[in-house]
Short mmCIF file of C-alpha atoms in Angstrom, two decimals:
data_model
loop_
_atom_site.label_atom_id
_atom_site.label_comp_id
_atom_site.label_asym_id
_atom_site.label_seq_id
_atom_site.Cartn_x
_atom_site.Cartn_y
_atom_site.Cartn_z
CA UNK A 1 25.63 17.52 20.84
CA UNK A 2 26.04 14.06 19.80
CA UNK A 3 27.32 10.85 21.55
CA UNK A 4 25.16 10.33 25.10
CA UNK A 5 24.12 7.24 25.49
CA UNK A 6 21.29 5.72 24.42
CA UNK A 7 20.05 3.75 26.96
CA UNK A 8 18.68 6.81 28.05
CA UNK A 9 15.49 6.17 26.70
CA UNK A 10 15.04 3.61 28.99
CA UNK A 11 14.83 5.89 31.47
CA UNK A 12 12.75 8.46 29.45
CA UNK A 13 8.82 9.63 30.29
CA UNK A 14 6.71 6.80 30.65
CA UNK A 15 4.00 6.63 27.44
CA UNK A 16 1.70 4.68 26.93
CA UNK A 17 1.45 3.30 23.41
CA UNK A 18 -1.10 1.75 21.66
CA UNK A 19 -0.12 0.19 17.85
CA UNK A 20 -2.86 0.20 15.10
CA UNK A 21 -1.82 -1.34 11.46
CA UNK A 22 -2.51 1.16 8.77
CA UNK A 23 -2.14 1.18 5.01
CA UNK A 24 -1.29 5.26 4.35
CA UNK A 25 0.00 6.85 1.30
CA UNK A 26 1.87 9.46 1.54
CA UNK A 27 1.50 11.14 -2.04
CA UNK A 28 2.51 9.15 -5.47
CA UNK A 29 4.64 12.48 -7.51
CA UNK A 30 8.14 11.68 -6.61
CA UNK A 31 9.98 8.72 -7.71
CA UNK A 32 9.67 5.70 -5.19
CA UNK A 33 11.65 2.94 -5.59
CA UNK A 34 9.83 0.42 -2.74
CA UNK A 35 6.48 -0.04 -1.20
CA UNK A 36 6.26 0.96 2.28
CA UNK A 37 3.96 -1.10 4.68
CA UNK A 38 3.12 1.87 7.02
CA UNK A 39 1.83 1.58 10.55
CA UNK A 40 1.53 3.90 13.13
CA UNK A 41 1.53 3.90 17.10
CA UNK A 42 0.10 6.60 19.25
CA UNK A 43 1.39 9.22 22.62
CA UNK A 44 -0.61 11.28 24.69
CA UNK A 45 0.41 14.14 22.11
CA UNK A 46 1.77 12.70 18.51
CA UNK A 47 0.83 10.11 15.61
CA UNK A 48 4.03 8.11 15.16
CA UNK A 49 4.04 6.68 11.38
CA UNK A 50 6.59 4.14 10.74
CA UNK A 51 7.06 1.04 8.11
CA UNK A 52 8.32 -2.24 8.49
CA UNK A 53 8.38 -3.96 12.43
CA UNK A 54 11.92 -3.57 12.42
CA UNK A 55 11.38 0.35 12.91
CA UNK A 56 8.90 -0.15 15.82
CA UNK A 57 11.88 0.66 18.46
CA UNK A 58 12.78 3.51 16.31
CA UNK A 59 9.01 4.86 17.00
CA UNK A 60 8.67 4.44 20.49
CA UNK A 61 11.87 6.18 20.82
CA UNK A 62 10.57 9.48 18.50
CA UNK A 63 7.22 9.36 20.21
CA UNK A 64 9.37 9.55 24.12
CA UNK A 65 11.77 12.29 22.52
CA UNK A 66 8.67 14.80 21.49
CA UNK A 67 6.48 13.97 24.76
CA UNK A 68 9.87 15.38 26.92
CA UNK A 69 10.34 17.76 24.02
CA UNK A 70 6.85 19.13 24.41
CA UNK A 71 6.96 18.51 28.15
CA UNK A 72 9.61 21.45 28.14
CA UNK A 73 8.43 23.73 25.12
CA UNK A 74 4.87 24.03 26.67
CA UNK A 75 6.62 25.30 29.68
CA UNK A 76 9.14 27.91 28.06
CA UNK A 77 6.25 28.73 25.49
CA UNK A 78 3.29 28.98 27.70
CA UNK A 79 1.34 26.71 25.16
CA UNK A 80 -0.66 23.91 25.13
CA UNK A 81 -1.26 22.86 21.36
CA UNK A 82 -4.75 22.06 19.93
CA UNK A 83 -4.50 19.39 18.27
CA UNK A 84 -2.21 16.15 17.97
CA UNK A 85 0.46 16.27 15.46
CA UNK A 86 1.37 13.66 13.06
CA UNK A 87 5.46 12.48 12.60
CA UNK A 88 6.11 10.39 9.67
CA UNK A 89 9.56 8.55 10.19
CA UNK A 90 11.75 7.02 7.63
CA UNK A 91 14.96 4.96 8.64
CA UNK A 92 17.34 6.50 6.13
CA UNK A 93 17.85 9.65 4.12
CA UNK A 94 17.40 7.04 0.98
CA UNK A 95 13.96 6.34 1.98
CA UNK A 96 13.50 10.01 3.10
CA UNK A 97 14.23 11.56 -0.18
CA UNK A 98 11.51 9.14 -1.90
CA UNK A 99 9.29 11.10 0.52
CA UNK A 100 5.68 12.50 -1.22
CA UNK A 101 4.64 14.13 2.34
CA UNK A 102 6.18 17.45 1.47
CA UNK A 103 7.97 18.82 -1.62
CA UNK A 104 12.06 18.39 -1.63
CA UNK A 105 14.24 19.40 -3.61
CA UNK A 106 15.92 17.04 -6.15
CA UNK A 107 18.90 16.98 -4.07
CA UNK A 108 17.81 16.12 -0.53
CA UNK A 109 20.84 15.31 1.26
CA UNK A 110 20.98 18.41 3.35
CA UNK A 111 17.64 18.34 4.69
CA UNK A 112 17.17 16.74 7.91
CA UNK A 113 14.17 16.96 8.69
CA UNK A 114 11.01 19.46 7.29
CA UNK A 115 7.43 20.54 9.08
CA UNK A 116 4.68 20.69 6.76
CA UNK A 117 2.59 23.91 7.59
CA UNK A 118 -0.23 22.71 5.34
CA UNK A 119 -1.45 19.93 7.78
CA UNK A 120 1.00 20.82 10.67
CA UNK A 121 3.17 17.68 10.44
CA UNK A 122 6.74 16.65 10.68
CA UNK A 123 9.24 14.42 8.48
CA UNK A 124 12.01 13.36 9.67
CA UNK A 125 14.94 10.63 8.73
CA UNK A 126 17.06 8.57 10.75
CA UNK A 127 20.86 9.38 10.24
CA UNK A 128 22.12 6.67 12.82
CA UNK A 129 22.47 8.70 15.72
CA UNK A 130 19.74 9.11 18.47
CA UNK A 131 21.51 11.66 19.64
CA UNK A 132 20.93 13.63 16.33
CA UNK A 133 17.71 12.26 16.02
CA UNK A 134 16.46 13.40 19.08
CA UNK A 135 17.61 16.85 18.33
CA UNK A 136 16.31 17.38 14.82
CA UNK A 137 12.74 15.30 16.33
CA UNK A 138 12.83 18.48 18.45
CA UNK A 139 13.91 21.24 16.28
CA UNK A 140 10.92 20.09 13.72
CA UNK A 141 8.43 20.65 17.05
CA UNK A 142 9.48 24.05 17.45
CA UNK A 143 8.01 24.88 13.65
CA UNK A 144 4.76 22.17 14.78
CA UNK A 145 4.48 24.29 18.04
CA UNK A 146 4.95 27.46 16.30
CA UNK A 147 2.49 26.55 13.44
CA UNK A 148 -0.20 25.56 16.72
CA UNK A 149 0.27 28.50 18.62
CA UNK A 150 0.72 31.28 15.80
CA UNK A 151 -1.44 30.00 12.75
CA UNK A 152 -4.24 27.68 14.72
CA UNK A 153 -2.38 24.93 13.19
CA UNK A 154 -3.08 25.04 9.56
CA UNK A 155 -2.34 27.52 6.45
CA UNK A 156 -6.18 26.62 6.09
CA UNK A 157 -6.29 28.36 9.54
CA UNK A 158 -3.94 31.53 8.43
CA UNK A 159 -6.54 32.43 4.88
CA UNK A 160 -9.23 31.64 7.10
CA UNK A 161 -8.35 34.02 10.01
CA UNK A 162 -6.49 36.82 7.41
CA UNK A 163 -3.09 36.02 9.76
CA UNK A 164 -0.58 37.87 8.15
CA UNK A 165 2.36 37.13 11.09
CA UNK A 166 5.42 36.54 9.49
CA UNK A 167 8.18 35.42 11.30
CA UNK A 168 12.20 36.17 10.03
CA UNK A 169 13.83 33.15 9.18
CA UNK A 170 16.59 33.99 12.17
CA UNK A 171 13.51 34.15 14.28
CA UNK A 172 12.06 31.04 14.30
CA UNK A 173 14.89 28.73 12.99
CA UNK A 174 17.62 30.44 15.44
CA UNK A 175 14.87 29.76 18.37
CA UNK A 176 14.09 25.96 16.89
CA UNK A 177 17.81 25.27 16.93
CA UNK A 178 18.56 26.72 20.71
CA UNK A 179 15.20 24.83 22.36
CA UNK A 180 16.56 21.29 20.85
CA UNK A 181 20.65 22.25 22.03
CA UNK A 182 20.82 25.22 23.83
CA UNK A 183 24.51 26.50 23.41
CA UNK A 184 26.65 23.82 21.70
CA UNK A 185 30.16 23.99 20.37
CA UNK A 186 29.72 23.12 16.82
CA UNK A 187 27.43 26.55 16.59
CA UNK A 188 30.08 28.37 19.24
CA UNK A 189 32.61 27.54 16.41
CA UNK A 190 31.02 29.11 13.70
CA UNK A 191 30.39 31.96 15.11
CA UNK A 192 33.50 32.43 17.07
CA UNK A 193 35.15 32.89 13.50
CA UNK A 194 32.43 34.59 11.96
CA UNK A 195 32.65 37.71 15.34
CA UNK A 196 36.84 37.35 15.12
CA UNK A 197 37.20 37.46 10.92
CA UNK A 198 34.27 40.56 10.60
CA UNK A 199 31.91 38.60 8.61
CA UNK A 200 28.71 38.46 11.10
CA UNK A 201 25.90 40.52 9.82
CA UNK A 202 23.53 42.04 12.32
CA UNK A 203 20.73 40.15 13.42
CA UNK A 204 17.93 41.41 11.03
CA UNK A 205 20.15 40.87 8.01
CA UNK A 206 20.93 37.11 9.02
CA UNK A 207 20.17 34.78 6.11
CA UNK A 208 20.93 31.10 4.72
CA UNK A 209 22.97 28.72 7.41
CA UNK A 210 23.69 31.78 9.64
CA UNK A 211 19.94 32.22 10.14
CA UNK A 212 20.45 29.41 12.31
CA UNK A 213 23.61 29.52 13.88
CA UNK A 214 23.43 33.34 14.34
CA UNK A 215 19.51 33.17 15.70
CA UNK A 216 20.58 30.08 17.66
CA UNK A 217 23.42 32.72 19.33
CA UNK A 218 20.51 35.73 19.47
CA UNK A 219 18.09 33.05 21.53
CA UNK A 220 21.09 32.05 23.84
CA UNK A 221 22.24 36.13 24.52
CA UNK A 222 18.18 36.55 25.54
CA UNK A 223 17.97 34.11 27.77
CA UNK A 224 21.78 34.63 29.64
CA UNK A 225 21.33 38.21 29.80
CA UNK A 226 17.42 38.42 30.61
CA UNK A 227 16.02 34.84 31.92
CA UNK A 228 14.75 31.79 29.73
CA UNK A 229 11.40 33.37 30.79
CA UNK A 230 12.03 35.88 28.57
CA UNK A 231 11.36 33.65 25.90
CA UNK A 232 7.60 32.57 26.06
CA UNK A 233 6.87 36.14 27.13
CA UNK A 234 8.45 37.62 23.87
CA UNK A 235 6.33 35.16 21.99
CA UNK A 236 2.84 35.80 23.69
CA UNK A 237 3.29 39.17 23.41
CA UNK A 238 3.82 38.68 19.54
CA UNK A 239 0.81 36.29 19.22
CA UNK A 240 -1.15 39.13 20.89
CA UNK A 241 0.53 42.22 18.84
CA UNK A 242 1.01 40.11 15.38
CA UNK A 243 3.98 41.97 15.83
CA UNK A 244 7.67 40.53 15.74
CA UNK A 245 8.94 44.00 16.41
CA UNK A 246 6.17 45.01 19.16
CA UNK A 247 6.99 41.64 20.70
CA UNK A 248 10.65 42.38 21.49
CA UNK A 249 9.75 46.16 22.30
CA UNK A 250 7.26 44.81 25.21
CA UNK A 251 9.31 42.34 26.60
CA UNK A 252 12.48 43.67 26.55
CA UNK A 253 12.45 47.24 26.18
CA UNK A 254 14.64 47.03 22.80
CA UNK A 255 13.87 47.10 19.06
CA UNK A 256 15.02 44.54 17.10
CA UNK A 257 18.06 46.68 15.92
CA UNK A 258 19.40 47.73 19.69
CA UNK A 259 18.92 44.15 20.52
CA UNK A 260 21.34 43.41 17.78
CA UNK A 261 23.59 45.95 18.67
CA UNK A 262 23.73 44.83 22.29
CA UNK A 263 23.88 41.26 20.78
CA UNK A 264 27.27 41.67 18.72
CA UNK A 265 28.64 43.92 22.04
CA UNK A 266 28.41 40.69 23.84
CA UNK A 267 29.54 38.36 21.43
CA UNK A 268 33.09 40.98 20.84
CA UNK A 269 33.47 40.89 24.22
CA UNK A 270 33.13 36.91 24.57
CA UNK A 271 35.48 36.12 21.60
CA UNK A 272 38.03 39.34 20.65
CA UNK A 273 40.33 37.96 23.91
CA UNK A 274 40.73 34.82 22.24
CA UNK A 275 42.42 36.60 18.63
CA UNK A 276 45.82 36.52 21.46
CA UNK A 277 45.56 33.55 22.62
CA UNK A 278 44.37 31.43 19.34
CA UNK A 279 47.16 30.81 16.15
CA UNK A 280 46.11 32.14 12.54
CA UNK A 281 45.04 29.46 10.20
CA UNK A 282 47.42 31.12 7.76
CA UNK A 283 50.49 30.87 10.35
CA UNK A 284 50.03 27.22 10.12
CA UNK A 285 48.14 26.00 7.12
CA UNK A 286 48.00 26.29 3.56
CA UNK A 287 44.87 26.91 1.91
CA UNK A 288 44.03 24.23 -1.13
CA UNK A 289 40.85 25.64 -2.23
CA UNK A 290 38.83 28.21 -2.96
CA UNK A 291 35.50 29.39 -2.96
CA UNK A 292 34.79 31.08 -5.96
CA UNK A 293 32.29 34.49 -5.97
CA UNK A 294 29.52 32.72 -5.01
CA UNK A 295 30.96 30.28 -2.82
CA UNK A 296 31.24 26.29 -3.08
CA UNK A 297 31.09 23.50 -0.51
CA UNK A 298 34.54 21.37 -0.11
CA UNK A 299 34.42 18.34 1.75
CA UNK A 300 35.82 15.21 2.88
CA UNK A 301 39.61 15.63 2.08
CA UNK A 302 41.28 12.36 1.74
CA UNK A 303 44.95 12.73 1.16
CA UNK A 304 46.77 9.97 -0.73
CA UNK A 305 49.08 7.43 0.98
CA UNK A 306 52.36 8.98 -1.25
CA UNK A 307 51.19 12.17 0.11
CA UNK A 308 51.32 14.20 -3.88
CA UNK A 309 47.29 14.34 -4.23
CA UNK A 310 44.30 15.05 -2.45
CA UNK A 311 40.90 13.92 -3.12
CA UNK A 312 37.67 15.91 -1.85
CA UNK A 313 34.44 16.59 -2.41
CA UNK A 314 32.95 19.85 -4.21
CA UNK A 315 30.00 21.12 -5.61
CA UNK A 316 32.29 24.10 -7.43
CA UNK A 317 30.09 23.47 -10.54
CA UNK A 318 26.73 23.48 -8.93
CA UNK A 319 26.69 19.32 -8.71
CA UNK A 320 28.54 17.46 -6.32
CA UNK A 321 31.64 15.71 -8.06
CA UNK A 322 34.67 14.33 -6.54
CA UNK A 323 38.18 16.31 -7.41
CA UNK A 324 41.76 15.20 -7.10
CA UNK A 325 44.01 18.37 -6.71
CA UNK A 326 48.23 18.08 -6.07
CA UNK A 327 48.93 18.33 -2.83
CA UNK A 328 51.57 21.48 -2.91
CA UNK A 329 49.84 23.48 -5.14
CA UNK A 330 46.17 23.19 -4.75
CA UNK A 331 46.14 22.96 -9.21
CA UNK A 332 43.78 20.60 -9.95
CA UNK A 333 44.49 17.58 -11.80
CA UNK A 334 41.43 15.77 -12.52
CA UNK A 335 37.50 15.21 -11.36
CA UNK A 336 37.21 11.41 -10.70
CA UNK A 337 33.68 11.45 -10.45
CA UNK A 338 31.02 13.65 -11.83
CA UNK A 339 27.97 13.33 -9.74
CA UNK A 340 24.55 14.17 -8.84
CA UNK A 341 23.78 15.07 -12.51
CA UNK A 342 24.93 11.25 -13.27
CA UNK A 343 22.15 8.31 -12.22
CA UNK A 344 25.26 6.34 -11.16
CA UNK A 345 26.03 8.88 -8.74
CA UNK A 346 22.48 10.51 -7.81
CA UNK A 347 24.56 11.80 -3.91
CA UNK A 348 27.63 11.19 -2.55
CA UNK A 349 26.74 11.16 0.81
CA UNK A 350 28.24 14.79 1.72
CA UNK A 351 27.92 14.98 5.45
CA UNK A 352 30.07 11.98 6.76
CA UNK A 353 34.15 11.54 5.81
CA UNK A 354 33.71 9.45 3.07
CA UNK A 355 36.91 9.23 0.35
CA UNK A 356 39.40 6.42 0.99
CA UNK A 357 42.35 6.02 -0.79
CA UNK A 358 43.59 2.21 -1.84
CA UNK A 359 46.95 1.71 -0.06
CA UNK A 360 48.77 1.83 -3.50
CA UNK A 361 46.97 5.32 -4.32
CA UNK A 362 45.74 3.37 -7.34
CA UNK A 363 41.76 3.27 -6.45
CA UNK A 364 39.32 5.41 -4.66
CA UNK A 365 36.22 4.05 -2.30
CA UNK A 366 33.20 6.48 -1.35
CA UNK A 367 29.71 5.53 -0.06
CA UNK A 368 27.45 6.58 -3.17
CA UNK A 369 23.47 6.29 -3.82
CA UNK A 370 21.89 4.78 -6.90
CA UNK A 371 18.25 4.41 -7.74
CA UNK A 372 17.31 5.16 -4.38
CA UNK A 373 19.72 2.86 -2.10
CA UNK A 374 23.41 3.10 -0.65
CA UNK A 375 26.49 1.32 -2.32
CA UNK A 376 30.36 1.57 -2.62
CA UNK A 377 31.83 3.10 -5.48
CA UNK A 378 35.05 1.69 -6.04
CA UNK A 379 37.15 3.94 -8.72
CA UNK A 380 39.93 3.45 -10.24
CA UNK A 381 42.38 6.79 -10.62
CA UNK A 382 44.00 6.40 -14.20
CA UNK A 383 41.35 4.98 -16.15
CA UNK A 384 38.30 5.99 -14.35
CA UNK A 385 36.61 2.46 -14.05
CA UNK A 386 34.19 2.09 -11.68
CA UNK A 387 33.22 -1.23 -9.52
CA UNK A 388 30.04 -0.96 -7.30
CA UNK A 389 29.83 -2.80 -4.47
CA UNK A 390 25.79 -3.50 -3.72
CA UNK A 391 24.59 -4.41 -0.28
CA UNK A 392 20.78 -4.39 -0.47
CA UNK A 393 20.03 -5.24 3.58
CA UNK A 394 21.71 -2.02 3.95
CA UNK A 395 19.18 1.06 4.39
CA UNK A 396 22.28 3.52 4.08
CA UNK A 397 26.13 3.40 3.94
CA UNK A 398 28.37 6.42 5.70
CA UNK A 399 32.34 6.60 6.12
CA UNK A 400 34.32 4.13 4.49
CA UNK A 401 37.93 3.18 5.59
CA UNK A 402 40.40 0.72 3.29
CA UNK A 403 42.84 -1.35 5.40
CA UNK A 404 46.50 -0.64 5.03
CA UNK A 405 47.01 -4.35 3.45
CA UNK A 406 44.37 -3.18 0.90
CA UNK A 407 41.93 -6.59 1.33
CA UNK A 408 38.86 -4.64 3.60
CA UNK A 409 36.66 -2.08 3.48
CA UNK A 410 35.35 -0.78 6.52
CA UNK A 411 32.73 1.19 6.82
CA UNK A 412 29.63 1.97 9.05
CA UNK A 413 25.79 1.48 8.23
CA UNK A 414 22.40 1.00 9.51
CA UNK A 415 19.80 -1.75 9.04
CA UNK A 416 16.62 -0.12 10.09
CA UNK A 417 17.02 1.70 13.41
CA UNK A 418 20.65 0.13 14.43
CA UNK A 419 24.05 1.92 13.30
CA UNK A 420 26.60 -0.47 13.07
CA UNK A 421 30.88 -0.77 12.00
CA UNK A 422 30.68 -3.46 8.90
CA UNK A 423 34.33 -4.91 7.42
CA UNK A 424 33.94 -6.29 3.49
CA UNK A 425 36.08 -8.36 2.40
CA UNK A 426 37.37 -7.64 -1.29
CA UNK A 427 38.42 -10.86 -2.08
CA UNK A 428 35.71 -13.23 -0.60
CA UNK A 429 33.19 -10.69 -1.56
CA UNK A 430 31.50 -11.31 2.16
CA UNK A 431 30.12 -8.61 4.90
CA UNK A 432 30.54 -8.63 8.19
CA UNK A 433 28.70 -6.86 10.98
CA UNK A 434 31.81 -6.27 13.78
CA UNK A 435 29.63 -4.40 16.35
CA UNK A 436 25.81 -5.53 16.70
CA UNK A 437 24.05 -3.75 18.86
CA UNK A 438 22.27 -0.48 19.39
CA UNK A 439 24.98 1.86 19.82
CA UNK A 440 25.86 4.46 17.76
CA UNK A 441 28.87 3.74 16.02
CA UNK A 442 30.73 5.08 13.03
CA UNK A 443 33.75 6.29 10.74
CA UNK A 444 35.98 3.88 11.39
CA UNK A 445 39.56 3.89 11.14
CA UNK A 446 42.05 1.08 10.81
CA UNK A 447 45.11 0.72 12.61
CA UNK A 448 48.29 -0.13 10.85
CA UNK A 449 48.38 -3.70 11.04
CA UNK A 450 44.73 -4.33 9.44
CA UNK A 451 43.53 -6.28 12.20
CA UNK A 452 41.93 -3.51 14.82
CA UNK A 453 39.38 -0.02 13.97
CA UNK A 454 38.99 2.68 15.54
CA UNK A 455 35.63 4.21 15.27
CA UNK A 456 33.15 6.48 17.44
CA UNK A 457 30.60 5.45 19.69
CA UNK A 458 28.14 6.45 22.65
CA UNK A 459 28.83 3.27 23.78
CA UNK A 460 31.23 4.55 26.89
CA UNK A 461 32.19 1.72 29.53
CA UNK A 462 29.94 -0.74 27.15
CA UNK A 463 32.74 -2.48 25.05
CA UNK A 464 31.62 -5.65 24.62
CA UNK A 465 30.74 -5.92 20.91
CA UNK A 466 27.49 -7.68 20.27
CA UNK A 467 25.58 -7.97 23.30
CA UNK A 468 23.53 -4.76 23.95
CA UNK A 469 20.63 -5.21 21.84
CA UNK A 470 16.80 -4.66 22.11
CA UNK A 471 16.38 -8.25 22.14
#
């Protein structure tokens, strides 16, 4: 899913782009903490907006990824679209979330990436990765593709033409997810111990994040078991029918709940074999949390160098905090940091590994966001303090890592389109950049003398720090 190499857009389908300045304003309702000098370039198909000439890389790459995106869904759909559609691009989830285009929630952090049916256009943040990129710049084309070939590209277009089509959320974000990654492990995993542990609710009942990993499995069984062809032919004959049901009928002689049936069939016979070969989690492993009746999200364990606490991430009281629990006995012993809720800690950056103990278990380090931008919170366990370290040429701050002789932080970031491994220094109080190009690199790790990191990259046989860069 993640990690190929990015000089692939060099080799990518050739557009031709022309670049116009333009002074758009995306909506004034939701708090905006900076002026963005928006510009736009143009594809054969899409209206790239950007800001800032920093981000004009990060354009031309999102307007190559949806002309070989829509190269291959007007094939499998059987679709041209009517009209171009617009993609508005911000380089961080920080600027994202100050977004007036569409209507977020006040916490954000989870979305990657929405498609506005009202005008038939498409948000979407940089995280760092092209790799992810890419794939969310195509999952948000399925719902502009979708909203084209269904609705005539407007809810202006669905009053005006009485469409009442509506699609299950399985449906269309199950089919969105397996056009942009086709069968990937991260979903095979999920569902692997959803079929094995009983838990994986037939197809038409699929809600919430197994909408998409389950519909993403659905869209994968149809096209191993009947042809990819299968796929635009199920959707013409809905847009024909208005008829999800009629649609699957036609095409593949099944109603939606005997393709379900046949469905979880397949997936018991993929997966039950494994139960033998595979340990139990509970032959092995203790479990330190737990969910609660109506479930909670734990994340980003960080165990203490003495080894007697463990700090994570929860949202057990419907806000994002960070928890210490002991170590043998899961019984909490304090919440460190009450977020979300708190304007010093508005997110807590969720989705990247991002607690560090101090080497003398004394302080705490996460990647936190305040008033809009990334910093470091730097905590300290008994008394609570907190330190903030601000680095405002930053657009957003992910894992953070504190060297064994306790002096650095590392950490990765982004400045505008480039993802790079930074080291602070705590006692100088100066940054460095350590890798400098445009890889994708982050969560590093240091080794036990202080002086190397380990961190991940697409980078491959390209090891020479500093040199690959678009200039």
């Amino acid at each position: 899913m993640r990690y190929k190499k990015i000089f692939l857009l060099l080799v990518a389908v050739s557009i031709t782009v022309s670049v116009h300045a333009q002074n758009a304003s995306f909506g004034k309702n939701r708090v905006q903490y900076q002026h963005f000098d928006w510009r736009f370039i143009q594809s054969q198909h899409f209206d790239i907006y950007y800001y800032g000439s920093k981000n004009y890389e990060l354009a031309e790459f999102a307007a190559q990824s949806l002309e070989s995106a829509y190269k291959q869904l007007s094939e499998d759909f059987d679709h041209d679209i009517i009209d171009r559609i617009p993609l508005i691009v911000y380089d961080s989830h920080n600027d994202f979330s100050q977004t007036n285009v569409v209507a977020l929630p006040t916490s954000a952090e989870g979305i990657g990436g929405v498609t506005d049916k009202y005008k038939n256009r498409m948000t979407v943040p940089f995280d760092g990765d092209y790799n992810d990129f890419r794939r969310t710049l195509h999952h948000e084309l399925v719902h502009a593709v979708f909203n084209d070939m269904f609705y005539g590209g407007s809810v202006q277009s669905i009053i005006q033409n009485q469409i009442q089509l509506q699609f299950p959320l399985w449906f269309e974000e199950g089919l969105a997810e397996y056009m942009a990654l086709g069968w990937d492990t991260n979903t095979d995993m999920f569902v692997r111990d959803a079929v094995i542990n009983g838990y994986l609710p037939p197809v038409y009942q699929l809600g919430g994040y197994y909408a998409y990993r389950g519909g993403q499995s659905l869209w994968n069984f149809i096209s191993e078991e009947y042809g990819r062809e299968k796929i635009g032919e199920i959707l013409n004959r809905i847009k024909t029918s208005r008829s999800v049901e009629y649609g699957f009928v036609e095409s593949l002689g099944l109603t939606t709940e005997e393709l379900s049936d046949r469905w979880e069939d397949a997936l018991k016979k993929r997966y039950f074999p494994e139960v033998a070969e595979r340990e139990s989690a509970k032959s092995i492993a203790t479990l330190m949390t737990k969910r609660g009746d109506y479930g909670s999200y734990n994340t980003s364990p960080s165990i203490s160098p003495q080894g007697d606490k463990i700090a994570f991430i929860t949202n057990k009281r419907g806000y994002f905090d960070v928890v210490v629990i002991n170590a043998l006995n899961g019984k909490k012993l304090k919440t460190v940091i009450r977020g979300e809720d708190n304007p010093e800690f508005e997110e807590l950056n969720i989705l990247s590994p991002n607690l560090a103990w101090s080497p003398d278990g004394r302080k705490i380090a996460l990647s936190t966001k305040t008033k809009g931008s990334d910093d470091i919170a730097v905590i300290e366990y008994q008394t609570g303090k907190v330190d903030k370290i601000k680095i405002p040429e930053l657009d957003a701050i992910g894992s953070v890592s504190w060297s064994p002789d306790g002096k650095k932080l590392a950490f990765d970031a982004n400045m505008g389109p480039y993802q790079d491994i930074f080291i602070y220094d705590l006692t100088t109080k100066k940054m460095v950049n350590v890798t400098g190009d445009f890889f994708d690199d982050s969560k590093p790790t240091w080794d036990k003398s202080s002086e190397s990191i380990y961190f991940v990259s697409n980078r491959g046989d390209y090891t020479q720090l500093g040199t690959f860069t678009f200039n």
